[in-house]
Short mmCIF file of C-alpha atoms in Angstrom, two decimals:
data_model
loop_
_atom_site.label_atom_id
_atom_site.label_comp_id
_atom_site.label_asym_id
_atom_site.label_seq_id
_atom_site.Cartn_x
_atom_site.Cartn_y
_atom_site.Cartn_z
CA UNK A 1 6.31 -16.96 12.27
CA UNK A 2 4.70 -19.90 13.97
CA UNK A 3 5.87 -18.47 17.08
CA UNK A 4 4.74 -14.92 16.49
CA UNK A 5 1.72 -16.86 15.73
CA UNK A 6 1.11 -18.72 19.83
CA UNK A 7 1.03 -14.92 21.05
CA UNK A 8 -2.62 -13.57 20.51
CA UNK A 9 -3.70 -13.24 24.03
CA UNK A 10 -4.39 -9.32 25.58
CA UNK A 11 -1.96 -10.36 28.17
CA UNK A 12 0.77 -11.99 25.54
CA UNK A 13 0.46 -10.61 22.01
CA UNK A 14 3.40 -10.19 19.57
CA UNK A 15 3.08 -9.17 15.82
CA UNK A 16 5.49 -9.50 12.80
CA UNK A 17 6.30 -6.29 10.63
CA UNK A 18 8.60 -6.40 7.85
CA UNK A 19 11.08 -9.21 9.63
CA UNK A 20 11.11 -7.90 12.53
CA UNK A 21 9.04 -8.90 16.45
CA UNK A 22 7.27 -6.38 18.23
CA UNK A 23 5.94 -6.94 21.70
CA UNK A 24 2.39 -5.37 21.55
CA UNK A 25 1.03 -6.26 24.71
CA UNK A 26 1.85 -3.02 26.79
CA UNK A 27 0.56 -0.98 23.41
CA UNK A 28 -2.56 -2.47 23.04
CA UNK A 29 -3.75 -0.41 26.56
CA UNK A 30 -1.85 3.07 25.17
CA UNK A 31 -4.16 5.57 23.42
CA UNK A 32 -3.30 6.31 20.00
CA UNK A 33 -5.12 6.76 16.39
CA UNK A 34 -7.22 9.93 18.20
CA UNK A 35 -7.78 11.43 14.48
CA UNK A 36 -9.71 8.41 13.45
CA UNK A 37 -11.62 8.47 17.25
CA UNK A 38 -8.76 6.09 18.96
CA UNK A 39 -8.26 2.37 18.07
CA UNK A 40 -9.22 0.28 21.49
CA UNK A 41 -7.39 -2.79 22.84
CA UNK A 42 -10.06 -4.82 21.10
CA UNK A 43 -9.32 -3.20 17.67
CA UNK A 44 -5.92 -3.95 17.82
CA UNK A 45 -5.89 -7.64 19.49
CA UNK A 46 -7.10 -8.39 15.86
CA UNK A 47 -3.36 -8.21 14.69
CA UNK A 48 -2.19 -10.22 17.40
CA UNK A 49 0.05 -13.25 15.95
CA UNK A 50 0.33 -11.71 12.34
CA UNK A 51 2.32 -9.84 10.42
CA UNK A 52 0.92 -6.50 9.53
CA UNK A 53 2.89 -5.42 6.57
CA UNK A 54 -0.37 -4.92 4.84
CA UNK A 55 -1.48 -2.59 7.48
CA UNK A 56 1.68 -0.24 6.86
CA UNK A 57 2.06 0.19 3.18
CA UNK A 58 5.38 1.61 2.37
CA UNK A 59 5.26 3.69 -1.59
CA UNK A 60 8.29 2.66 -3.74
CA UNK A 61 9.78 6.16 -3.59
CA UNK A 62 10.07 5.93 0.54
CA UNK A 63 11.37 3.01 0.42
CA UNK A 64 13.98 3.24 -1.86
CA UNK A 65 14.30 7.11 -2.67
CA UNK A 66 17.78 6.59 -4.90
CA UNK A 67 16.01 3.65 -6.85
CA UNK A 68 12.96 5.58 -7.05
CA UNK A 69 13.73 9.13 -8.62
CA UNK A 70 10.38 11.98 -7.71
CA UNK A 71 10.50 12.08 -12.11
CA UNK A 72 9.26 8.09 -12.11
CA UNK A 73 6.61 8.85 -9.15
CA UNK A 74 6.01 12.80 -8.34
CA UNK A 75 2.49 12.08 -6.45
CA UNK A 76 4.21 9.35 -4.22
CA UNK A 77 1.63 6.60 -5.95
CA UNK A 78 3.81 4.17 -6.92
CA UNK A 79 3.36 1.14 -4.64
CA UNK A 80 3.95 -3.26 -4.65
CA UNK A 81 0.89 -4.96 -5.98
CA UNK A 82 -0.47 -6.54 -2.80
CA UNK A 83 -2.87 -9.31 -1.62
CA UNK A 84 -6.08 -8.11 -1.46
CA UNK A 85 -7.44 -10.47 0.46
CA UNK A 86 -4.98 -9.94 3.07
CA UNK A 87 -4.95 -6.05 2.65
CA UNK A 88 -8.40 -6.26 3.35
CA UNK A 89 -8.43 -8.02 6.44
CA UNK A 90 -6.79 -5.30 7.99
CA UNK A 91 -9.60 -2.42 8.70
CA UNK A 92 -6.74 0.15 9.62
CA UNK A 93 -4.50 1.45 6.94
CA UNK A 94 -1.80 3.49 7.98
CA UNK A 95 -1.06 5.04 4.93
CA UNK A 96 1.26 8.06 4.43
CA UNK A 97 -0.90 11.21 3.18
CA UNK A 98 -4.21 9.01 3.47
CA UNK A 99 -5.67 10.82 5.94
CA UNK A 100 -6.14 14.42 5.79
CA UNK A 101 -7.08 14.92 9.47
CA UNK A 102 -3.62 13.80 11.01
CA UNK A 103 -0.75 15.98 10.29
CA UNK A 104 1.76 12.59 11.21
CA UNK A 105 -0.30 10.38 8.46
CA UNK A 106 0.23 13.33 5.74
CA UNK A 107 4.33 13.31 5.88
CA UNK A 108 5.45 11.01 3.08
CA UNK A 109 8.24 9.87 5.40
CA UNK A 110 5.62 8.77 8.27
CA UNK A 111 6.71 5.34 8.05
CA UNK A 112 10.26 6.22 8.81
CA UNK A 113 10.08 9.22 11.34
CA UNK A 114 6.94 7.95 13.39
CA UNK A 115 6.52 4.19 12.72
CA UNK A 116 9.81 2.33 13.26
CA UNK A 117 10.88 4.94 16.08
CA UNK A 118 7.71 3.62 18.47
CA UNK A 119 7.65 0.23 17.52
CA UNK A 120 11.65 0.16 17.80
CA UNK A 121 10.34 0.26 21.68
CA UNK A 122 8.39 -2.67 21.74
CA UNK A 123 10.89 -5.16 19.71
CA UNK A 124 11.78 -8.31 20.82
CA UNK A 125 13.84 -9.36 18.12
CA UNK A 126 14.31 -10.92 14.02
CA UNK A 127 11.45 -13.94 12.40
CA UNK A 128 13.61 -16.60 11.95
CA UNK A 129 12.71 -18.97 9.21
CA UNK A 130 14.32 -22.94 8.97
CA UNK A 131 16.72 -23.24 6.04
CA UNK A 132 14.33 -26.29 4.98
CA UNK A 133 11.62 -24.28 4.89
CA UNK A 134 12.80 -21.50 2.55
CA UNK A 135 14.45 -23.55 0.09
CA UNK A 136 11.07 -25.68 -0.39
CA UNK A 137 9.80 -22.14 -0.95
CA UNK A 138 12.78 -21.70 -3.40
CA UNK A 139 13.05 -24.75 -5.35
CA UNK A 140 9.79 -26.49 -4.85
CA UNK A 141 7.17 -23.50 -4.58
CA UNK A 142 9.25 -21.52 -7.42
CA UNK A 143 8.79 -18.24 -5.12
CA UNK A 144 11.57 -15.87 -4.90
CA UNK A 145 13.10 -16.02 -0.90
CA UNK A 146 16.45 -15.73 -0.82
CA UNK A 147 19.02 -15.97 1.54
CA UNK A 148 22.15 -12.99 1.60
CA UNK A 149 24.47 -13.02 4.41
CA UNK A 150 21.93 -14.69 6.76
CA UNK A 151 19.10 -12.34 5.91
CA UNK A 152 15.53 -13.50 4.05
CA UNK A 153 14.61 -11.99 1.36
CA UNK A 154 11.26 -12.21 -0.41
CA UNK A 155 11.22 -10.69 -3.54
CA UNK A 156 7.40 -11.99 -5.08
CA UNK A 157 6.24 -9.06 -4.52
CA UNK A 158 8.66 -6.97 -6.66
CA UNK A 159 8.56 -9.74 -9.58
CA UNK A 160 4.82 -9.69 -9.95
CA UNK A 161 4.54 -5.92 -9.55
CA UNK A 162 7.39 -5.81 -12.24
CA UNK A 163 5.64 -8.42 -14.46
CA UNK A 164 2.03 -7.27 -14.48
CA UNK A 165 0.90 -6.42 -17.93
CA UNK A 166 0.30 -2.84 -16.97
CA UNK A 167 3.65 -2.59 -15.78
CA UNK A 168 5.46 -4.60 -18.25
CA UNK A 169 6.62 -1.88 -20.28
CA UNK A 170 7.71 0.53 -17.36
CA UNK A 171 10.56 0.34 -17.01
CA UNK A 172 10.31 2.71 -13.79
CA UNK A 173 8.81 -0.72 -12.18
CA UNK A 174 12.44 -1.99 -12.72
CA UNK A 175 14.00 0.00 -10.53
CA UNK A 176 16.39 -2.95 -9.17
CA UNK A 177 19.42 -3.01 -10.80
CA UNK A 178 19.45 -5.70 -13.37
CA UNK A 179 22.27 -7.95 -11.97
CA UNK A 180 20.36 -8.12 -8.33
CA UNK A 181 17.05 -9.00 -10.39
CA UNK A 182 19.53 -12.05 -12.11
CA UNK A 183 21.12 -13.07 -8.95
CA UNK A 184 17.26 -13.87 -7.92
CA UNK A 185 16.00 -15.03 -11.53
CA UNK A 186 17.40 -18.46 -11.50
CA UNK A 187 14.38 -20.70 -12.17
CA UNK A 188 15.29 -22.97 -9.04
CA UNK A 189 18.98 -23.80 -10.55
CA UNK A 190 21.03 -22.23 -7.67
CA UNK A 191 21.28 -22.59 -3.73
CA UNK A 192 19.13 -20.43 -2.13
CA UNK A 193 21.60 -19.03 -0.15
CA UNK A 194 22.71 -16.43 -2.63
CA UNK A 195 25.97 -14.64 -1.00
CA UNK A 196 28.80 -15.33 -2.98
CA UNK A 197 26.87 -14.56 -5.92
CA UNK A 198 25.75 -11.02 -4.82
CA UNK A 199 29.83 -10.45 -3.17
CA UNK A 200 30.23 -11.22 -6.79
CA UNK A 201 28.16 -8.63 -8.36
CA UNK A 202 30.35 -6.13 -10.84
CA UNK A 203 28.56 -3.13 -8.49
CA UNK A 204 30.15 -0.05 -7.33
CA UNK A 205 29.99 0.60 -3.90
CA UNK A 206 27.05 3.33 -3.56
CA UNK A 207 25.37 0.95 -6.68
CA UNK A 208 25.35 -2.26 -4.18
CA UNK A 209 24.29 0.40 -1.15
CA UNK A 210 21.43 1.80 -2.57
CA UNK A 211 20.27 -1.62 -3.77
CA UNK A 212 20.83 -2.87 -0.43
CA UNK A 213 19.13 -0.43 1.60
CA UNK A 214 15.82 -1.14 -0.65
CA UNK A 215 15.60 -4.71 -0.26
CA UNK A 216 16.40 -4.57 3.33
CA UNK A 217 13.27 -1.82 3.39
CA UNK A 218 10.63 -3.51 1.49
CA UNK A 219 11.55 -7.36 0.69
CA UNK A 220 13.14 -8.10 4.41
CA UNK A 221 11.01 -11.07 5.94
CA UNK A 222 13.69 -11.73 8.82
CA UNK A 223 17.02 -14.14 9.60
CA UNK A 224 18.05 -17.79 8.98
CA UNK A 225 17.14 -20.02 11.95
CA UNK A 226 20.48 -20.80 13.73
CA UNK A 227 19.88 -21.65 16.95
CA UNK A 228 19.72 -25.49 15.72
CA UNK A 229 23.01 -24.86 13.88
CA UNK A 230 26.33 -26.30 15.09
CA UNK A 231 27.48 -23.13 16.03
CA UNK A 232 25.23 -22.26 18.18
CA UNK A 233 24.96 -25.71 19.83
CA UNK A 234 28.81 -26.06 20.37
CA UNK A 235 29.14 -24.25 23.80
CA UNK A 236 26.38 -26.85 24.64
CA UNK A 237 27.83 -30.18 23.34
CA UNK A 238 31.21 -28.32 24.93
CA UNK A 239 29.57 -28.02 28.73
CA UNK A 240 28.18 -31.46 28.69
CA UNK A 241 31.56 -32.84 27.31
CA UNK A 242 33.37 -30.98 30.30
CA UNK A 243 30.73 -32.17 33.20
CA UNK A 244 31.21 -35.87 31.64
CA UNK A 245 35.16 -35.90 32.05
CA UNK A 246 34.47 -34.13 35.65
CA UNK A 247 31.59 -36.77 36.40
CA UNK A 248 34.54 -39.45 35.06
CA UNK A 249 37.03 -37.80 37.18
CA UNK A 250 35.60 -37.95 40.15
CA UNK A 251 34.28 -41.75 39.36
CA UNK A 252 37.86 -42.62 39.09
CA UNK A 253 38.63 -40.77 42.36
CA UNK A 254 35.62 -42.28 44.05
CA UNK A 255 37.26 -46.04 42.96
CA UNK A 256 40.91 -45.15 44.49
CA UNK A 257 39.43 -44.85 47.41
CA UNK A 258 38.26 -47.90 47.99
CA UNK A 259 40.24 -50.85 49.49
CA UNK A 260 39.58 -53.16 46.76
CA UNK A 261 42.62 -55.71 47.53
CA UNK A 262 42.47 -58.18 49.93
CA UNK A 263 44.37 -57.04 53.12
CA UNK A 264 47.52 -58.33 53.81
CA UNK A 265 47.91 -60.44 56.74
CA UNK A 266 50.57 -59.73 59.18
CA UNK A 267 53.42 -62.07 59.48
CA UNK A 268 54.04 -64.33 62.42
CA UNK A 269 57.31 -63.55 64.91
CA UNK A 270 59.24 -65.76 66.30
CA UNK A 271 58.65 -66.18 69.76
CA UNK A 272 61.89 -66.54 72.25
#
């Protein structure tokens, strides 16, 4: 995110949505938001360097539909508890069925069918977040990031929605399956990198799917930060190893050619 964070300019200006880049800079000059009067490039340099999850609320039931049955949330209402603070920062809301005026904004699946397939356009790429980082998060901050497969997930959200005393009793707020909640609920004693423990989850197939498909929706925040890693450095370390041994082969060469010895002298004949 610190990255995301350097590109706030009109002529450079990249924002963070649910772990993934986009590239705004082209879409700040398109028209768009004509129900609410158009947003100009002014409004929307204001999310420049941020991530704007809070501008694109996503309810519990579009996010995870086979979690989620339409019995535990028929009005589509059901949504994470959020920061207000940060909610309120943003003066758009793109809310699905918040505004009556825009046919696009009234479709529950707005998010899915309109949202991702522009901004899919304008992506640059995955946050990447230091290993470091998200284990202080993990074992020093006692906040819920998580690492599966080489994907970040932050479940906070989800805990204190599920843990809120007028949800405590719901048990429609638990709609994670209880051995994914336990993989996550270890009070700091495991790694934060949590594979082998979900591989290890008793789950039949759709079970794990369906699970999977939610937390990738709502709790993704992005991918571990490789690109310091030995993997990806090898084909470095190999190309400098291979120029050395050239630069050493052609020192050598450079040495043979050079008439080091003294030169012999040539011997004396007889004369008759």
């Amino acid at each position: 995110m610190d990255e995301v964070s350097d590109h706030t300019e009109r002529s450079d200006a990249f924002v963070a949505m649910r772990g993934k880049v986009y590239d705004i800079t082209n879409f700040l000059n398109q028209e768009h938001g004509k129900s609410r009067g158009g947003a100009s490039p002014e409004d929307m340099i204001m999310y420049a360097g941020q991530e704007i999850n809070a501008s694109f609320p996503l309810s519990l039931r579009a996010a995870c539909p086979e979690l989620v049955p339409p019995h535990d949330d028929t009005n589509w209402l059901m949504y994470l508890k959020s920061d207000i603070e940060i909610e309120q920062s943003f003066p758009f809301l793109h809310k699905a069925g918040g505004l009556a005026n825009s046919k696009m904004m009234m479709r529950q699946d707005f998010y899915h069918k309109s949202v991702l397939p522009k901004m899919r356009l304008f992506k640059v790429g995955d946050v990447v977040w230091e290993t470091k980082y998200i284990r202080n998060l993990h074992h020093k901050g006692g906040m819920y990031w998580r690492v599966i497969n080489g994907e970040v997930f932050n479940l906070d959200p989800y805990f204190a929605t599920r843990d809120a005393p007028e949800n405590v009793d719901q048990k429609k707020w638990r709609f994670l399956h209880r051995l994914v909640e336990s993989i996550f609920e270890d009070a700091g004693a495991r790694d934060t990198d949590i594979t082998k423990y979900w591989n290890m989850l008793p789950l039949r197939k759709p079970v794990r799917q369906a699970n999977y498909r939610c937390l990738k929706n709502l709790f993704y925040v992005g991918k571990v930060d490789t690109r310091h890693s030995f993997r990806c450095l090898f084909p470095n370390f190999l190309l400098l190893a291979a120029a050395c041994l050239l630069m050493l082969v052609i020192f050598i060469k450079f040495l043979a050619s050079l008439q080091l010895s003294s030169r012999r002298k040539p011997q004396k004949h007889d004369k008759f």
